[in-house]
PDB file of C-alpha atoms in Angstrom:
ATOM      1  CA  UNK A   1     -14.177  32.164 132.289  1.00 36.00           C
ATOM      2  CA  UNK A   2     -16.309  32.404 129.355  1.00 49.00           C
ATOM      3  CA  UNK A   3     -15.746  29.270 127.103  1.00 62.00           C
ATOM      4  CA  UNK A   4     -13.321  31.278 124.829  1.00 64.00           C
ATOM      5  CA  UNK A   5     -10.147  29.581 124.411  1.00 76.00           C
ATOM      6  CA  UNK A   6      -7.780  31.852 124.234  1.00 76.00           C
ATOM      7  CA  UNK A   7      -7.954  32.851 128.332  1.00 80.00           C
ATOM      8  CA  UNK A   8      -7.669  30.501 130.879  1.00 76.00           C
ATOM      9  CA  UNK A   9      -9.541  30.381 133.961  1.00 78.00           C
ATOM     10  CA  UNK A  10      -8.004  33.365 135.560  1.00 79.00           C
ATOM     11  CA  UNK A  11      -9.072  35.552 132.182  1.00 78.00           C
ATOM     12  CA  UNK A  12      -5.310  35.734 130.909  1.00 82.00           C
ATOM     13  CA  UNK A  13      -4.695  35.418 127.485  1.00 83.00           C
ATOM     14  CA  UNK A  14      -3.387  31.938 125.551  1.00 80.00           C
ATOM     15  CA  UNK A  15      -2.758  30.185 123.052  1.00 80.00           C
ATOM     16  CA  UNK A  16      -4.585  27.034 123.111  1.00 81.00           C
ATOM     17  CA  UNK A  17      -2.583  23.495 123.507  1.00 79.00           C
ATOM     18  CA  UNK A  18      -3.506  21.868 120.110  1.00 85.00           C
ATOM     19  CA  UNK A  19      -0.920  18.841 121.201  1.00 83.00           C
ATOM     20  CA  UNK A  20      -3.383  16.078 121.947  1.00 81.00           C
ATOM     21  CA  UNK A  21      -5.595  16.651 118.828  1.00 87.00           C
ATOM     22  CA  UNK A  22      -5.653  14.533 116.213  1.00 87.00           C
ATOM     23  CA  UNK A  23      -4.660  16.173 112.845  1.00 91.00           C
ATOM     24  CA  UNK A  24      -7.333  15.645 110.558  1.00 93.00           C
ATOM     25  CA  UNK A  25      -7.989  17.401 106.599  1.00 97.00           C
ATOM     26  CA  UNK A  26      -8.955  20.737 107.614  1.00 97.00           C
ATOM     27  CA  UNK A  27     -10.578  23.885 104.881  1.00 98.00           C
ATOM     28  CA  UNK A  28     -11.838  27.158 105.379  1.00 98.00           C
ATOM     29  CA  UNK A  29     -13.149  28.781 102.762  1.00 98.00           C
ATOM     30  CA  UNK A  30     -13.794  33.291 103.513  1.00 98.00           C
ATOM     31  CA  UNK A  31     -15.311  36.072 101.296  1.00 98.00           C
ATOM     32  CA  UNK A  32     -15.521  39.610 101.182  1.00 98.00           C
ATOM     33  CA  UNK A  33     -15.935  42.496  98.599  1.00 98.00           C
ATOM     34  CA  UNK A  34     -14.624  45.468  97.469  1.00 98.00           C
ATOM     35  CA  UNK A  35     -17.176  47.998  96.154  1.00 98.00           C
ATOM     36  CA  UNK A  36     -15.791  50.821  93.726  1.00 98.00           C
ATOM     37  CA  UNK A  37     -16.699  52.930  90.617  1.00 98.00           C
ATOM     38  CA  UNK A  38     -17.431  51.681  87.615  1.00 97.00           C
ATOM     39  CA  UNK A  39     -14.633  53.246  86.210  1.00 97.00           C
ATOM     40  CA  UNK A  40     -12.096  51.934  87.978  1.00 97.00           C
ATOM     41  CA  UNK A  41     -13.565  47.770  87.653  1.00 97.00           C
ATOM     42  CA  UNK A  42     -13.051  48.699  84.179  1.00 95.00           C
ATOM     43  CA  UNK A  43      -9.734  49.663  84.989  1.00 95.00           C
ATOM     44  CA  UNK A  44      -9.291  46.106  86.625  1.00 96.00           C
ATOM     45  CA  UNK A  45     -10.990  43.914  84.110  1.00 95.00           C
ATOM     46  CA  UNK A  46      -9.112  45.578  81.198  1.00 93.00           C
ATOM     47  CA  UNK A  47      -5.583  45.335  83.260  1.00 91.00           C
ATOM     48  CA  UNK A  48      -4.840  49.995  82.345  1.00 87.00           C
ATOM     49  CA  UNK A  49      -4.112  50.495  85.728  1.00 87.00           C
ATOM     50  CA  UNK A  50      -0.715  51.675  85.487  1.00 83.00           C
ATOM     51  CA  UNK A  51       0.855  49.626  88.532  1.00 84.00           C
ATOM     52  CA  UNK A  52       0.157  46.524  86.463  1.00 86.00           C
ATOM     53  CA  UNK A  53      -2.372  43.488  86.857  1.00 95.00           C
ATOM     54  CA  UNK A  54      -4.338  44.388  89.927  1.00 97.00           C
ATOM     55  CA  UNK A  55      -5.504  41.063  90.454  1.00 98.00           C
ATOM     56  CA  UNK A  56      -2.308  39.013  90.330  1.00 97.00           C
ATOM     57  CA  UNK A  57      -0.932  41.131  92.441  1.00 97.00           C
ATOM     58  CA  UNK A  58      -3.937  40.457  94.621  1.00 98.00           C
ATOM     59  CA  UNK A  59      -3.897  37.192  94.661  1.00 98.00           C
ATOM     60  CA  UNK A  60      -0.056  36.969  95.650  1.00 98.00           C
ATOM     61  CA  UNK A  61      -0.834  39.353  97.923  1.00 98.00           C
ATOM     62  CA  UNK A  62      -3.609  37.221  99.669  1.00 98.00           C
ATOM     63  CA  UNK A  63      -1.412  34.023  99.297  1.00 98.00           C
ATOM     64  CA  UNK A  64       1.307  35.330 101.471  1.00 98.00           C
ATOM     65  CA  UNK A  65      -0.752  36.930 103.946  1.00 98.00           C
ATOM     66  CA  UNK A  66      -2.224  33.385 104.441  1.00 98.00           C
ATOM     67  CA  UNK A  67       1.012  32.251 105.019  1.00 98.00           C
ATOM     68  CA  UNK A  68       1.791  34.735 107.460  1.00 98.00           C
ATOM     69  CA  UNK A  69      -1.410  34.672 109.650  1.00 98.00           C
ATOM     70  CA  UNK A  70       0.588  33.570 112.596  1.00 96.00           C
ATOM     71  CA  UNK A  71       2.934  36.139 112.680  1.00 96.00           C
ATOM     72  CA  UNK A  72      -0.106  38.948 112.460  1.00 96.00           C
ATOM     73  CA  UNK A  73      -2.643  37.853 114.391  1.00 94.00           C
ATOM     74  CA  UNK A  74      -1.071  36.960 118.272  1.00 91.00           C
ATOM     75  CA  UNK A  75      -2.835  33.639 119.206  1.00 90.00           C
ATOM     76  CA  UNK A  76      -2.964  31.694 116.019  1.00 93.00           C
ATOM     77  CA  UNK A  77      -0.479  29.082 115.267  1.00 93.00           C
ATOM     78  CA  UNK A  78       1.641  28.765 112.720  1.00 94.00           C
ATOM     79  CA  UNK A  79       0.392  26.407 109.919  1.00 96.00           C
ATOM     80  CA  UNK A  80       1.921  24.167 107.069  1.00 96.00           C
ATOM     81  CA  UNK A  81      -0.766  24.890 104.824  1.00 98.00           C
ATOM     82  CA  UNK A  82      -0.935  22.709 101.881  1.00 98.00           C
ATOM     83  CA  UNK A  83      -3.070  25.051  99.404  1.00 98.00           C
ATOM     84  CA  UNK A  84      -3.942  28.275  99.530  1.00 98.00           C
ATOM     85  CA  UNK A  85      -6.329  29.652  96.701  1.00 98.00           C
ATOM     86  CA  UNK A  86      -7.498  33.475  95.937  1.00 98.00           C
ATOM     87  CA  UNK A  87     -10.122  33.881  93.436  1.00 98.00           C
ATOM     88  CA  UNK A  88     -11.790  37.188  92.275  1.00 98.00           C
ATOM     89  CA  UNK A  89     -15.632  37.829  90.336  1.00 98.00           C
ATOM     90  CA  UNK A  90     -17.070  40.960  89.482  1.00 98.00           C
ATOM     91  CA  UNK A  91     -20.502  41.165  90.902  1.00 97.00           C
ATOM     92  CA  UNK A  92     -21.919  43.877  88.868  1.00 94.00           C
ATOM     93  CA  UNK A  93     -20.257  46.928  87.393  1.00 95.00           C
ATOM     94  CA  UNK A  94     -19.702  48.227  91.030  1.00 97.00           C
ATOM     95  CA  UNK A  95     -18.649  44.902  93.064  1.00 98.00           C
ATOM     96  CA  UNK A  96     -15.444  42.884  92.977  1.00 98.00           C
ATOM     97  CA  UNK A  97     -15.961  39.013  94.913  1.00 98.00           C
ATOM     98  CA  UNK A  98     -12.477  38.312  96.921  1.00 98.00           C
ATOM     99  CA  UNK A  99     -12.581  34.500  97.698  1.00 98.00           C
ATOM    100  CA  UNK A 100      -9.635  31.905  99.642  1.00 98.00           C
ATOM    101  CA  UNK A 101      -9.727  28.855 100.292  1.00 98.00           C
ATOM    102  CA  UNK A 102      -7.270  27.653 102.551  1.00 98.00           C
ATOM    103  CA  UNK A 103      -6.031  24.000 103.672  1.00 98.00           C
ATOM    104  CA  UNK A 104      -4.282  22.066 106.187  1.00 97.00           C
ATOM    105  CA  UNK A 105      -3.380  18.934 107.371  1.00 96.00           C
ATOM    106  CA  UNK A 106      -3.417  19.284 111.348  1.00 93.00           C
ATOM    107  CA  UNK A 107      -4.768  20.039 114.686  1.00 93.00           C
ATOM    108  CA  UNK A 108      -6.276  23.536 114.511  1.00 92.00           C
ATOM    109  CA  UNK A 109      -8.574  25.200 111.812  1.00 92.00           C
ATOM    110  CA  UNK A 110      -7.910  27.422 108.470  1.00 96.00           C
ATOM    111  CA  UNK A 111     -10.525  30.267 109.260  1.00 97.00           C
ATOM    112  CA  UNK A 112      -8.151  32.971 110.179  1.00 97.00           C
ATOM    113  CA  UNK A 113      -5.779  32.000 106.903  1.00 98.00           C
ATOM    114  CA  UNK A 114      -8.808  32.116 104.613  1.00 98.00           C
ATOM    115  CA  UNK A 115     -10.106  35.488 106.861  1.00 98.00           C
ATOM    116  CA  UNK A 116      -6.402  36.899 106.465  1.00 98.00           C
ATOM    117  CA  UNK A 117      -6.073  36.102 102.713  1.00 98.00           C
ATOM    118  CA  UNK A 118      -9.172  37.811 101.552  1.00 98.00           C
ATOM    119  CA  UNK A 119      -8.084  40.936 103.677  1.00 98.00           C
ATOM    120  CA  UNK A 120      -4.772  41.528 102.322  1.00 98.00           C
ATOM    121  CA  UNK A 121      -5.940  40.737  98.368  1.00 98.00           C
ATOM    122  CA  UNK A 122      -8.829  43.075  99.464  1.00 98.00           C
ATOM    123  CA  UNK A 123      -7.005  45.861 100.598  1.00 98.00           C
ATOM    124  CA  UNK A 124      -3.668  45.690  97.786  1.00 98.00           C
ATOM    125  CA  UNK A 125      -6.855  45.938  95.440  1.00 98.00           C
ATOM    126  CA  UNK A 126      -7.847  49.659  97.534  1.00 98.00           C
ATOM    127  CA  UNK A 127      -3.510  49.873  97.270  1.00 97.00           C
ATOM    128  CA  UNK A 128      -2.972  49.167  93.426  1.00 96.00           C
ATOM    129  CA  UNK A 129      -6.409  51.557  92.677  1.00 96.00           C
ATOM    130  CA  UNK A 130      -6.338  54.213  95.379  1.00 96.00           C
ATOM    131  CA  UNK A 131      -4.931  56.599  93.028  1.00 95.00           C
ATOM    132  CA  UNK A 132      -8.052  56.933  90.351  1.00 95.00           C
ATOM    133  CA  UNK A 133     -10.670  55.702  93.448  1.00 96.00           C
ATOM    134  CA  UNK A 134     -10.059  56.995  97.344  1.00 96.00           C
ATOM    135  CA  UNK A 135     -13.831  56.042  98.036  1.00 98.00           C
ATOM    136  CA  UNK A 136     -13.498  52.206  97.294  1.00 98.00           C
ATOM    137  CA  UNK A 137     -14.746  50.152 100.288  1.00 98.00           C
ATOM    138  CA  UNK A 138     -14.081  47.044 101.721  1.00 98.00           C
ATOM    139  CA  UNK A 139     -16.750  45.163 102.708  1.00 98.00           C
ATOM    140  CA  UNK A 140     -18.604  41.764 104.138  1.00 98.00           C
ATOM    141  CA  UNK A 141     -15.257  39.794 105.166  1.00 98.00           C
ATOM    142  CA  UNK A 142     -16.623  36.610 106.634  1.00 98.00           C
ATOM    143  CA  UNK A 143     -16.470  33.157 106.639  1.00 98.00           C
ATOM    144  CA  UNK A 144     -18.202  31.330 104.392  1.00 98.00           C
ATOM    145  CA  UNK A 145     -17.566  27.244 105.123  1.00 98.00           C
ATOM    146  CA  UNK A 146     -15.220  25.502 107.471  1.00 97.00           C
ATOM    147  CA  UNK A 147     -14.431  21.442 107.438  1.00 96.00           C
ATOM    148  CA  UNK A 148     -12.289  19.380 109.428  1.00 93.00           C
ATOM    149  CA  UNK A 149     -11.807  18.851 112.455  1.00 87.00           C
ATOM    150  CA  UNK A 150     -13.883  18.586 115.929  1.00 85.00           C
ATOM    151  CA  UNK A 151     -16.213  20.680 115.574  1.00 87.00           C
ATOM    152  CA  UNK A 152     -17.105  19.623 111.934  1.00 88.00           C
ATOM    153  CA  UNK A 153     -18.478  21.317 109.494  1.00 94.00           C
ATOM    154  CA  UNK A 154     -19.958  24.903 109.614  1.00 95.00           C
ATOM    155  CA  UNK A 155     -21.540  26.506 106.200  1.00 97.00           C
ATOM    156  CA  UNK A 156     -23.248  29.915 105.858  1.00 96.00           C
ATOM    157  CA  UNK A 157     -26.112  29.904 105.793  1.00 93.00           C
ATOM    158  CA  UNK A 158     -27.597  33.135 103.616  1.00 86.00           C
TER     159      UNK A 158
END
């Protein structure tokens, strides 16, 4: 069809035969951001909003989405991931960095773990805040750098 590998010939969908791949040390590292008021990264960074630490909660949050990514998104397989990290950075008095890094040993990629993680700590942030700030956005979730396997690596470049 078109060189996507999730359909077959006929255009159905798939999910691709990973059996005769090697398994090989695999990472995926994804970004995005969450843009709100000042007031309420102030609420974040001094840990007063009143359904506790926003960011631990994030960050388990993001973890066991990454586990999960299987079970949420139809064609990917389930991985054993060996590590799954979530890290957060206030860009500014407006801005809040949501970073995973996700790894495997085996025969398909982490993208969609890292892509899932920073999606679910992303949005429990808009959850655990949504109260003091309904016009928080989430924004820029992408892929940042990819290693392992076939294809090699891939890094953003901007």
């Amino acid at each position: 069809m078109s060189g996507l590998t999730h359909f077959d010939d006929a255009g159905a969908s798939r999910m691709v035969d990973t059996s005769g791949k090697p398994e090989t040390h695999r990472l995926a590292r994804a970004s995005g951001l969450v843009r709100m008021a000042k007031a309420t990264a102030a609420l974040i960074r001094d840990r007063g909003v009143a359904k506790g630490d926003v960011l631990e909660v994030a960050r388990l949050a993001g973890i066991m989405a990454a586990k999960r990514t299987g079970e949420l998104i139809p064609l990917c397989h389930p991985l054993p991931l060996t590590s799954v990290e979530v890290h957060f950075a206030f860009e500014g008095d407006e801005v809040l960095r949501v970073e995973a890094v996700a790894r495997v040993v085996g025969r398909t990629g982490v993208e969609m773990e890292a892509l899932t993680a920073v999606s679910v700590a992303a949005l429990t942030v808009y959850d655990m805040c949504k109260a003091v700030d309904r016009g928080m956005t989430v924004e820029r979730i992408r892929l940042e750098e990819k290693s392992g396997g076939k294809s090699g690596t891939y890094q953003r470049a901007d």
